[in-house]
mmCIF file of C-alpha atoms in Angstrom:
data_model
loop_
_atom_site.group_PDB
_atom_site.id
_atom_site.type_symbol
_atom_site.label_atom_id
_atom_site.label_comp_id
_atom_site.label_asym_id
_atom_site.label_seq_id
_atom_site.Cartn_x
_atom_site.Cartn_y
_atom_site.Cartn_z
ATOM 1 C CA UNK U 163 -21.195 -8.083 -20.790
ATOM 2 C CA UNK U 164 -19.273 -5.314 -22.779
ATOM 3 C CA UNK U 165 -17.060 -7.217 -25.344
ATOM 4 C CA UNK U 166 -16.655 -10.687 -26.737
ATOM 5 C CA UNK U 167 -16.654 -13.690 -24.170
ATOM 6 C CA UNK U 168 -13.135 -15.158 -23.674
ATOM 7 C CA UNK U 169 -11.702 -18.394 -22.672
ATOM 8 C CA UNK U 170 -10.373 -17.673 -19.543
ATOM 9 C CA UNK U 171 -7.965 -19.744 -17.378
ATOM 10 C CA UNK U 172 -7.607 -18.798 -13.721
ATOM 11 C CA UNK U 173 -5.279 -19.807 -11.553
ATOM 12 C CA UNK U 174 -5.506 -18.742 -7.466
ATOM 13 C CA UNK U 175 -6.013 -19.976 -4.111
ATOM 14 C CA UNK U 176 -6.997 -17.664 -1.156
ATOM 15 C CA UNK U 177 -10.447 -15.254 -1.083
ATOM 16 C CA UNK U 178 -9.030 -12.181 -2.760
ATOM 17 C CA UNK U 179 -8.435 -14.402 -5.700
ATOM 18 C CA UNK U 180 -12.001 -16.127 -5.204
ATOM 19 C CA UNK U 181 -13.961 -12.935 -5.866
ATOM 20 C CA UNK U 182 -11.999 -12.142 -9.009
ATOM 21 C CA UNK U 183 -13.103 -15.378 -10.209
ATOM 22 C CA UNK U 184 -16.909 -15.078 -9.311
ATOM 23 C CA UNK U 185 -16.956 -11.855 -11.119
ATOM 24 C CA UNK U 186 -15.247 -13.355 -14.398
ATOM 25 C CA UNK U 187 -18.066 -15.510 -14.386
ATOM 26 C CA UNK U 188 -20.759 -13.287 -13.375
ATOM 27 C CA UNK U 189 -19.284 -11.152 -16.637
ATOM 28 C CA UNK U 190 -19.799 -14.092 -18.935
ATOM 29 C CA UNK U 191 -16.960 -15.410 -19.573
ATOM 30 C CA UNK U 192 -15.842 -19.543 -20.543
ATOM 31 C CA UNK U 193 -13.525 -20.659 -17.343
ATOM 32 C CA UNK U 194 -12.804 -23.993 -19.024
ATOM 33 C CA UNK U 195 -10.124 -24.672 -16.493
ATOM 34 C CA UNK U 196 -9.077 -23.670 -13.204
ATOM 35 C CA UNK U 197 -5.464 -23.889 -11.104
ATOM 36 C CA UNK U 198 -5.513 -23.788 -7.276
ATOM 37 C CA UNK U 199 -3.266 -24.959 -4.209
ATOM 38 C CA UNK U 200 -3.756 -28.322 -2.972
ATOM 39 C CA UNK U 201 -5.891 -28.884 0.145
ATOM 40 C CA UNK U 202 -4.346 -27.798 2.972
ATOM 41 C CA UNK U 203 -5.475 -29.198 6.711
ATOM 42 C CA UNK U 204 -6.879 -26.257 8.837
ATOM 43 C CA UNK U 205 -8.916 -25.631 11.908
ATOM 44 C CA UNK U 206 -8.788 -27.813 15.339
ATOM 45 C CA UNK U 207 -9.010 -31.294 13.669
ATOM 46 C CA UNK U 208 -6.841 -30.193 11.021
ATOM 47 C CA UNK U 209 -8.461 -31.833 8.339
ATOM 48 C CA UNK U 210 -7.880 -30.965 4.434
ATOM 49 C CA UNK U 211 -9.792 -27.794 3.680
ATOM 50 C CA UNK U 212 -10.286 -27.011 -0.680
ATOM 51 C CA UNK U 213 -8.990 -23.363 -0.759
ATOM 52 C CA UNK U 214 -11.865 -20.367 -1.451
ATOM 53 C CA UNK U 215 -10.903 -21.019 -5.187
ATOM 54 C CA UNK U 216 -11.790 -24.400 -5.481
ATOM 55 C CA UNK U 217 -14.725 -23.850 -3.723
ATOM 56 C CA UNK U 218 -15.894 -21.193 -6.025
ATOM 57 C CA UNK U 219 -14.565 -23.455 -8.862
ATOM 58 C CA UNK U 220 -16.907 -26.739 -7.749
ATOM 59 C CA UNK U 221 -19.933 -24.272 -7.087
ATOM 60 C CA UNK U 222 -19.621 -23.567 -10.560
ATOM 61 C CA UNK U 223 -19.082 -26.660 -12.181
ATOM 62 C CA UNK U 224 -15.729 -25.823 -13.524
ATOM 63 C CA UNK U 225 -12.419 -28.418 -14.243
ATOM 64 C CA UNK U 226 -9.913 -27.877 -11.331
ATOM 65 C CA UNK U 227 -6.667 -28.937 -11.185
ATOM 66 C CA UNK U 228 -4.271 -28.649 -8.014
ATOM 67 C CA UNK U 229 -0.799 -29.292 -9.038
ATOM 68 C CA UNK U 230 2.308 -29.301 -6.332
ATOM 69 C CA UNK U 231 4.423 -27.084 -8.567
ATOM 70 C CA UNK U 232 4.135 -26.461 -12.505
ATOM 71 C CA UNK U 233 8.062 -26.916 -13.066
ATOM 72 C CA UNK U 234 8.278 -29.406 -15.509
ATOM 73 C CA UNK U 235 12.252 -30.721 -14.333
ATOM 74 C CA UNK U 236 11.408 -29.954 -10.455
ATOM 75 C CA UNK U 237 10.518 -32.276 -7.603
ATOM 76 C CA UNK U 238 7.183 -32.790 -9.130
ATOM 77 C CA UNK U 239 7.378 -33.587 -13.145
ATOM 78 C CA UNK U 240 4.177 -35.771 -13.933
ATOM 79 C CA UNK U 241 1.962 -33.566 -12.171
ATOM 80 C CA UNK U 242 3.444 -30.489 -14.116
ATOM 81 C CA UNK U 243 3.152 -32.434 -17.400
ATOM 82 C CA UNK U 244 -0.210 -33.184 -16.203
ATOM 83 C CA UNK U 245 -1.406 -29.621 -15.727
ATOM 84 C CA UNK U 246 0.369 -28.721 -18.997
ATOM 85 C CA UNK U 247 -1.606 -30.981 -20.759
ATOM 86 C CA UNK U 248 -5.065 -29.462 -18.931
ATOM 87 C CA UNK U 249 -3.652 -26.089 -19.986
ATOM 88 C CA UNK U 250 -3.243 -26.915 -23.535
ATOM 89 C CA UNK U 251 -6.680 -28.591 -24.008
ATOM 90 C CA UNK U 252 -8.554 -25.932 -22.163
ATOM 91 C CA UNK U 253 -7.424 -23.474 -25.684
ATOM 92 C CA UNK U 254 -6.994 -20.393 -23.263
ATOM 93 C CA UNK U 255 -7.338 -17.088 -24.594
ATOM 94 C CA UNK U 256 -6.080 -15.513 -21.570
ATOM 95 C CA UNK U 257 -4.892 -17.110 -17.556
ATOM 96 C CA UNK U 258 -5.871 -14.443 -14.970
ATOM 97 C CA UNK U 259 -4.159 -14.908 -11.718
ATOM 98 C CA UNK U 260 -4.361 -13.814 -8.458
ATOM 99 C CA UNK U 261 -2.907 -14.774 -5.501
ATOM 100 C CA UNK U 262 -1.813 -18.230 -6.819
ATOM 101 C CA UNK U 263 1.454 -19.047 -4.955
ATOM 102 C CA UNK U 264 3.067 -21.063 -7.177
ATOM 103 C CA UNK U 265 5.761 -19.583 -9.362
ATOM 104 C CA UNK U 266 4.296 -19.923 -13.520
ATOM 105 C CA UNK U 267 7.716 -20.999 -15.479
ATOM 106 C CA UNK U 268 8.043 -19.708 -19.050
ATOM 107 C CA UNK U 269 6.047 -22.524 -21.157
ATOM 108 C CA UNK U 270 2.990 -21.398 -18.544
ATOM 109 C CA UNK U 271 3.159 -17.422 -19.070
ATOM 110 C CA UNK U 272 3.616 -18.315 -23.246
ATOM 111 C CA UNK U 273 0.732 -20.960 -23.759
ATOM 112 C CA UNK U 274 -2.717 -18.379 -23.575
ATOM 113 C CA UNK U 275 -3.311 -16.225 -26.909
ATOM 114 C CA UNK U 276 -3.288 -13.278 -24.489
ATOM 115 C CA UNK U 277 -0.733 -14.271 -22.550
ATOM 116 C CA UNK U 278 -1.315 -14.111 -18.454
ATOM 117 C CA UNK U 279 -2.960 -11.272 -16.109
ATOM 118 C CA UNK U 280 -2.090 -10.733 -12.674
ATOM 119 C CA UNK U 281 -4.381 -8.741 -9.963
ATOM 120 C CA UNK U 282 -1.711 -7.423 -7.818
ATOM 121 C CA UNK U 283 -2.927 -5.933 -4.092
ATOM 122 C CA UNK U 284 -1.023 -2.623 -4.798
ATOM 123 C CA UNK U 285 0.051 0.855 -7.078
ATOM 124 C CA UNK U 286 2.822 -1.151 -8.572
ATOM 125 C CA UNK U 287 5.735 -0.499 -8.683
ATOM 126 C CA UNK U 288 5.383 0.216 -5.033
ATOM 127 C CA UNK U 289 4.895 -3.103 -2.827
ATOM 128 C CA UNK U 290 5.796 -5.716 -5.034
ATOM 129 C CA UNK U 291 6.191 -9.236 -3.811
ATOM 130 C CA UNK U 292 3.849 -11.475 -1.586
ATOM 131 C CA UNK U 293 2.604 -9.281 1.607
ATOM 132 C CA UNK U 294 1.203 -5.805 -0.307
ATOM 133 C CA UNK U 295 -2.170 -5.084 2.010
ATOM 134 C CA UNK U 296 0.428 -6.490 5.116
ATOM 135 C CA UNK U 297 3.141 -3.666 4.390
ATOM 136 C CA UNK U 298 1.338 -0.638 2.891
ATOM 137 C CA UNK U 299 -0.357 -0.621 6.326
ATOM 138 C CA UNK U 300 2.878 -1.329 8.277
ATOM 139 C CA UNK U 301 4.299 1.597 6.366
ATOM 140 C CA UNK U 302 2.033 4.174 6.825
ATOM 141 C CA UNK U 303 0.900 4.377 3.599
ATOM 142 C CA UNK U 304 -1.978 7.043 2.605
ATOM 143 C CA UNK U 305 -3.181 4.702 -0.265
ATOM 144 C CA UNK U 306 -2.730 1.426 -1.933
ATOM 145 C CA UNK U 307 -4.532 -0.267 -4.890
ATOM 146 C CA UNK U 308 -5.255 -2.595 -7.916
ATOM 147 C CA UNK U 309 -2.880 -2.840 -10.751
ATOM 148 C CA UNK U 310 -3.912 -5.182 -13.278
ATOM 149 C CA UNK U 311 -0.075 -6.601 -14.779
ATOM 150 C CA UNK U 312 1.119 -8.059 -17.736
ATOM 151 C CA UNK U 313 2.984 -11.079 -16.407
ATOM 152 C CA UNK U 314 6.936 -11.619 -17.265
ATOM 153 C CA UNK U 315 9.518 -13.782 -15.583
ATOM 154 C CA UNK U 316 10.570 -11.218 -12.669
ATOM 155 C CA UNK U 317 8.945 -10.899 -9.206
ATOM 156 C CA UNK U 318 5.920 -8.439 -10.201
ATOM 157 C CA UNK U 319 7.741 -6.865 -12.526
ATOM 158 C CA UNK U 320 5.158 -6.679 -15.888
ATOM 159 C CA UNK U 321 3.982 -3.956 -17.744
ATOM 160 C CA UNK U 322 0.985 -2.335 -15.901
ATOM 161 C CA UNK U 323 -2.288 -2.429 -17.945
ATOM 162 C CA UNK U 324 -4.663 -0.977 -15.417
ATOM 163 C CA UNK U 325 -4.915 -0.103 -12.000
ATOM 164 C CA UNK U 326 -7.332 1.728 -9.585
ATOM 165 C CA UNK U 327 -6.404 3.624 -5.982
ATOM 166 C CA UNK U 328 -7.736 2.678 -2.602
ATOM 167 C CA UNK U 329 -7.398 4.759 0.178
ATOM 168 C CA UNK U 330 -6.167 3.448 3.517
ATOM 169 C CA UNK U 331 -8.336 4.459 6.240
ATOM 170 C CA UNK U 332 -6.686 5.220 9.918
ATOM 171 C CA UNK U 333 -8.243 2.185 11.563
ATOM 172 C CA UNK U 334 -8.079 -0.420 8.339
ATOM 173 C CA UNK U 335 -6.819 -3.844 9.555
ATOM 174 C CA UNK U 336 -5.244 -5.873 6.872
ATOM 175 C CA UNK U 337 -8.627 -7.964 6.853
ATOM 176 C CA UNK U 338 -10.960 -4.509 6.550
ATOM 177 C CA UNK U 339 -8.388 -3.763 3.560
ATOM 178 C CA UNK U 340 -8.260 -7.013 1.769
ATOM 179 C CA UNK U 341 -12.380 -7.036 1.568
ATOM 180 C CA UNK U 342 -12.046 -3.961 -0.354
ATOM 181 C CA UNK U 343 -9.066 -4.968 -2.841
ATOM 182 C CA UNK U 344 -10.611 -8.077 -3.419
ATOM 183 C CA UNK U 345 -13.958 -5.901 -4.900
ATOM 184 C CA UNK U 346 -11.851 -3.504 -6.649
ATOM 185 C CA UNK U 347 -9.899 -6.116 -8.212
ATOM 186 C CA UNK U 348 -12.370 -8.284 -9.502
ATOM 187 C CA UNK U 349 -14.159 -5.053 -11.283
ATOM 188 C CA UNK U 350 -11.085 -4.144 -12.599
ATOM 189 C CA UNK U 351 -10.381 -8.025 -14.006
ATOM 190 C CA UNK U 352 -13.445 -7.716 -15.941
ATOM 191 C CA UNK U 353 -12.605 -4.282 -17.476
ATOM 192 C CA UNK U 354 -9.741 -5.749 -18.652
ATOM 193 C CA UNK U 355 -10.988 -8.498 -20.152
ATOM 194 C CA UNK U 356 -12.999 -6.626 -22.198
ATOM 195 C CA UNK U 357 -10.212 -4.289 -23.604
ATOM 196 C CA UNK U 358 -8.116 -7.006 -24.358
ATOM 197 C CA UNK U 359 -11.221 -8.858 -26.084
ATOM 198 C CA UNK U 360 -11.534 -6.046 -28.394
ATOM 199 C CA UNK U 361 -7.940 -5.464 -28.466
ATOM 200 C CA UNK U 362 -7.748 -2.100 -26.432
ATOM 201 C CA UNK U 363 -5.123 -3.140 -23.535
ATOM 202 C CA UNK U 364 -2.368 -0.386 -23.374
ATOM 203 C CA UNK U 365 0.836 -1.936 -21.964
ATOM 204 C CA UNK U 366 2.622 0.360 -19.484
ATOM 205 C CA UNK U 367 5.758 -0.092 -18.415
ATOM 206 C CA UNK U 368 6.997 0.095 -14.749
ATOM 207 C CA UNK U 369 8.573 2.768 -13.318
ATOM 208 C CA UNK U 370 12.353 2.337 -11.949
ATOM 209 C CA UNK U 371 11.649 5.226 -9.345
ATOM 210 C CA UNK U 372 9.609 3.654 -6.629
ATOM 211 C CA UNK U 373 9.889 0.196 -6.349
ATOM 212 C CA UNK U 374 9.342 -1.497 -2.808
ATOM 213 C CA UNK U 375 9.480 -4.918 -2.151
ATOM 214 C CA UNK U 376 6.270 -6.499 -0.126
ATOM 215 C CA UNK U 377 8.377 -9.603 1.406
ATOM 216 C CA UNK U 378 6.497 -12.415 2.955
ATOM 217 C CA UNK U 379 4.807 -12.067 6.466
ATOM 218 C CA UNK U 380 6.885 -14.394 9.401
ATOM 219 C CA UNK U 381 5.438 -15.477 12.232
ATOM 220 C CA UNK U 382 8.415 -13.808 14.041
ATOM 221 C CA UNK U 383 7.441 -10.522 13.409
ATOM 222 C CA UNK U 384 4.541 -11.009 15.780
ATOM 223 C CA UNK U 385 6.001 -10.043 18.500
ATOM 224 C CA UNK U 386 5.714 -6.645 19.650
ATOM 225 C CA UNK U 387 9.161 -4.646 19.902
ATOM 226 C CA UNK U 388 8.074 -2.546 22.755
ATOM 227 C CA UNK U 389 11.296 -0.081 21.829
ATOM 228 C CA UNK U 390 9.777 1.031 18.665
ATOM 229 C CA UNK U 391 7.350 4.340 18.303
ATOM 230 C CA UNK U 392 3.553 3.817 19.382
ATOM 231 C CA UNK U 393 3.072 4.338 16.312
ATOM 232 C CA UNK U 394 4.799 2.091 14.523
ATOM 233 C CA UNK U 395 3.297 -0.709 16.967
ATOM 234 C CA UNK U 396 -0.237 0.691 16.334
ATOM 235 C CA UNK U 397 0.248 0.407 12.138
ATOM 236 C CA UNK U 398 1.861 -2.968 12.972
ATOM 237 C CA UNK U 399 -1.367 -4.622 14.735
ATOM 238 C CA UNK U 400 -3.880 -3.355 12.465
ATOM 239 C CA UNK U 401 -1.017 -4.935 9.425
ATOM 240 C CA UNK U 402 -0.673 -8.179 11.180
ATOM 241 C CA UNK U 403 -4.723 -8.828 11.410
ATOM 242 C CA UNK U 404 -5.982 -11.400 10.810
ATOM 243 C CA UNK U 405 -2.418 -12.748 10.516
ATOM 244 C CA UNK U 406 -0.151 -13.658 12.595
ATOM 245 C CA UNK U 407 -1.510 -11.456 14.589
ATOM 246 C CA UNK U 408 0.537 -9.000 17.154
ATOM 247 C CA UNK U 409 1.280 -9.897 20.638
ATOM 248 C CA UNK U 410 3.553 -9.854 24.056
ATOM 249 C CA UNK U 411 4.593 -12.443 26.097
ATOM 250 C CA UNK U 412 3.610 -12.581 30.117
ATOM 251 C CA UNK U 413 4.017 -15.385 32.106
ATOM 252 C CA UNK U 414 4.934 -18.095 29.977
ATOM 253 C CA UNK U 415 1.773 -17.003 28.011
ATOM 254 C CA UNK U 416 1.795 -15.542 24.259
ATOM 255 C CA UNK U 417 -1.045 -12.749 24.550
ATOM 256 C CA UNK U 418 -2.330 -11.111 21.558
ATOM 257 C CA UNK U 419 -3.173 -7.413 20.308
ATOM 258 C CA UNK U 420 -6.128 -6.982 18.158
ATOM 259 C CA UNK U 421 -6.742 -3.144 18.896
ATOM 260 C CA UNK U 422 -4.536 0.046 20.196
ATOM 261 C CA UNK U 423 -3.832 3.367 19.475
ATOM 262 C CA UNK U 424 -0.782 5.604 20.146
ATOM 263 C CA UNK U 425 -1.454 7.661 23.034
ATOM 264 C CA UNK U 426 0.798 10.377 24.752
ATOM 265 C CA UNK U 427 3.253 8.474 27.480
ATOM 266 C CA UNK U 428 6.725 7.463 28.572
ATOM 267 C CA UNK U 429 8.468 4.912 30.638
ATOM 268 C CA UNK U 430 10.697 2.069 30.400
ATOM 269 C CA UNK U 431 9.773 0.203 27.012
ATOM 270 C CA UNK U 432 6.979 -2.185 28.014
ATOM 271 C CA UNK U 433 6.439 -0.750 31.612
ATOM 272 C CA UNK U 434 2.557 -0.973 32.050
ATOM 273 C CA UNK U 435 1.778 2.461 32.693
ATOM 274 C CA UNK U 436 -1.741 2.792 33.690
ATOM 275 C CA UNK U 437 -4.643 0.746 33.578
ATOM 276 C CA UNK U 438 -8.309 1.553 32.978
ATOM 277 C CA UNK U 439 -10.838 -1.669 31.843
ATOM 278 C CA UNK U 440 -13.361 1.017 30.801
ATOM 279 C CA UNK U 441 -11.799 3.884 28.628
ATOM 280 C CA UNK U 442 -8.358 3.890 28.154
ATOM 281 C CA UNK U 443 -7.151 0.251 28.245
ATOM 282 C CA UNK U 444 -3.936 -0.848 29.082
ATOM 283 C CA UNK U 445 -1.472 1.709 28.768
ATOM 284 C CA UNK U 446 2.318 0.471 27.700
ATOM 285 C CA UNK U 447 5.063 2.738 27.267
ATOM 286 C CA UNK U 448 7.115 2.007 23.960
ATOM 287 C CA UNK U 449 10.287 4.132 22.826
ATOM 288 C CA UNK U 450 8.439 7.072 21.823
ATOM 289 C CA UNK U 451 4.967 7.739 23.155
ATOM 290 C CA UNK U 452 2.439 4.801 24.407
ATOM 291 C CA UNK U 453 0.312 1.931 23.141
ATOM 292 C CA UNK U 454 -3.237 1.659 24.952
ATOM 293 C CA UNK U 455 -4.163 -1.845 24.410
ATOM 294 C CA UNK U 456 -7.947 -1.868 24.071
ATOM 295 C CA UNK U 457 -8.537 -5.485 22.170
ATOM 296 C CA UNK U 458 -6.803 -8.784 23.401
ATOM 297 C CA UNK U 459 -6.542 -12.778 23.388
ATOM 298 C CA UNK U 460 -5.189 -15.546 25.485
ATOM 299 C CA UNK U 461 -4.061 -18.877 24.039
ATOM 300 C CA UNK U 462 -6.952 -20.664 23.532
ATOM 301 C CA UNK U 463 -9.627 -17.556 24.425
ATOM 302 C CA UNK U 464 -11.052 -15.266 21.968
ATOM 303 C CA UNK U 465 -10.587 -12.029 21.278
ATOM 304 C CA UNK U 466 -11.895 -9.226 24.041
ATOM 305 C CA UNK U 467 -12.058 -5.700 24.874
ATOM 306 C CA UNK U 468 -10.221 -4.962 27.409
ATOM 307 C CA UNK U 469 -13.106 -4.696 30.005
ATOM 308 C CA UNK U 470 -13.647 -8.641 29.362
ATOM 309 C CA UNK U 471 -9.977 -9.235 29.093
ATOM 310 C CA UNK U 472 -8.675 -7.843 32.403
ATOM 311 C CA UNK U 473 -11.458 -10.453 34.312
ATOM 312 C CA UNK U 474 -9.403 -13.399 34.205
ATOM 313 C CA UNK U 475 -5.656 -11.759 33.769
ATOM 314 C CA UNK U 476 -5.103 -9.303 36.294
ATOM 315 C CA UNK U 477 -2.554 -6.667 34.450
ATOM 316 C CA UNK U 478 -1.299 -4.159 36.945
ATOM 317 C CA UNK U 479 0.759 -0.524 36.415
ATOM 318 C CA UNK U 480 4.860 -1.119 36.897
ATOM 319 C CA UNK U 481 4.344 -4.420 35.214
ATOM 320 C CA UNK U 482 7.000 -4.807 32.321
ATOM 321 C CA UNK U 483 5.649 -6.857 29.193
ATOM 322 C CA UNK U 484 7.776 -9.262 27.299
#
């Protein structure tokens, strides 16, 4: 590796913050303790699942600790002292984290040498907040990125240290988009690293022109608004993959969107305006131009093209979609 090995703390939960922490390691450096969600249960038997991070953690060997919250007068006091305590004995030089989701009080962002490093899913100060990959696709957005951030007490509000561009290509899902991030951010962790090991971090501040708030992905917003642009519903089902995942009610059934594309059309907002299994899809008429559906789920199915799809639900044109 290029610079001195550090003792580095790392605190994250989901993949994007997995693969920053793999290539921390794979750089050389001492991960004497690790910070990561507790278990959640997930999948049809919902039984407790160890997030990616603790599962990279254990493959390694490494301490892990999976506190509730790390406020030391909230709901949850011993296990905050408790994690406090793991902090101070691991002697960190540096915490890196990534995708943690638990807010770090004060004592937590003062306690490394180095203070603490966040790998933030966008060009801050654009998108910050908890959905970046979600809404720079939702928006439209040409590019996104990597900034590597000083952490302070605001929302994603640090001093920018480094950062990297990504491009956002036309068909990118949220899931395409992530994979990507996730690489760029853990090569741009470990060029960090070794600036601030040999003290050659320059601290940036953050722009006030800009700034765009990322908020938090609801389930809600799943549902397709047929009297928006095609458009807009096209960015929106590519942003909401692999989660929550866009969709239209019909029949008492909640059917989802994986693929589409706006198309030249117009009708009543959510009048099915053509349908064709093998080129075009299902053709729905939203408040400016159309939506062909060409990717789609039933409760309980998996996802189809709409070939497959159109076999067991018989979609006709003049049908209107809820």
């Amino acid at each position: 590796m290029t610079g001195a090995a550090l003792r580095v703390g790392f605190a994250g939960t989901p993949e994007f913050a997995a693969e920053a922490l793999a290539a921390i390691l794979a750089a050389g450096h001492t991960v004497p303790l690790v910070l990561t969600q507790p278990d959640r249960p997930a999948g049809r038997g919902m039984k407790l699942q160890p997030s990616a991070v603790k599962q990279c953690a254990l493959q390694h060997g490494l301490p892990v600790a999976q506190p509730t919250s790390l406020k030391l007068d909230g709901r949850y006091p011993d296990e905050a002292a408790a994690a406090r305590e793991a902090l101070q004995a691991a002697q960190l030089d540096v915490l890196v984290v990534a995708a943690y989701g638990l807010i770090l009080p004060r004592w937590v962002l003062d306690l490394p040498r180095l203070g603490c490093l966040n790998i933030h899913g966008s060009l801050l100060p654009r998108w910050r907040g908890a959905a970046p990959i979600h809404r720079a696709i939702e928006a439209g957005d040409a590019e996104t990125g990597i900034t590597i951030m000083q952490m302070d007490a605001g929302l994603d509000t640090g001093d920018m240290l480094l950062g990297a561009p990504e491009p956002i290509r036309p068909d990118d899902t949220t899931a395409a988009l992530h994979d990507r991030l996730a690489t760029l951010g853990g090569r741009l962790i470990v060029e960090a690293l070794a600036l601030a090991a040999r003290g050659g971090l320059r601290a940036t501040p953050q722009p006030v022109e800009g700034v765009t708030y990322a908020h938090k992905i609801d389930k809600r917003e799943a549902a397709l608004d047929w009297t928006l642009s095609a458009e807009v519903l096209a960015r929106r089902i590519r942003a909401f993959d692999p989660f929550p995942g866009a969709s239209f009610s019909r029949g008492g059934e909640v059917v989802k969107v994986w693929q589409a594309r706006a198309v030249d059309g117009q009708g009543a907002p959510g009048s099915v305006l053509s349908v064709d299994g093998e080129g075009d899809g299902i053709i729905v008429a939203c408040g400016a131009g159309a939506l062909a559906l060409t990717s789609l789920q039933r409760p309980g199915g998996r996802r189809q093209p709409v070939r497959d799809f159109l076999r067991g639900c018989a979609i006709g044109p003049g049908e209107q979609l809820g």
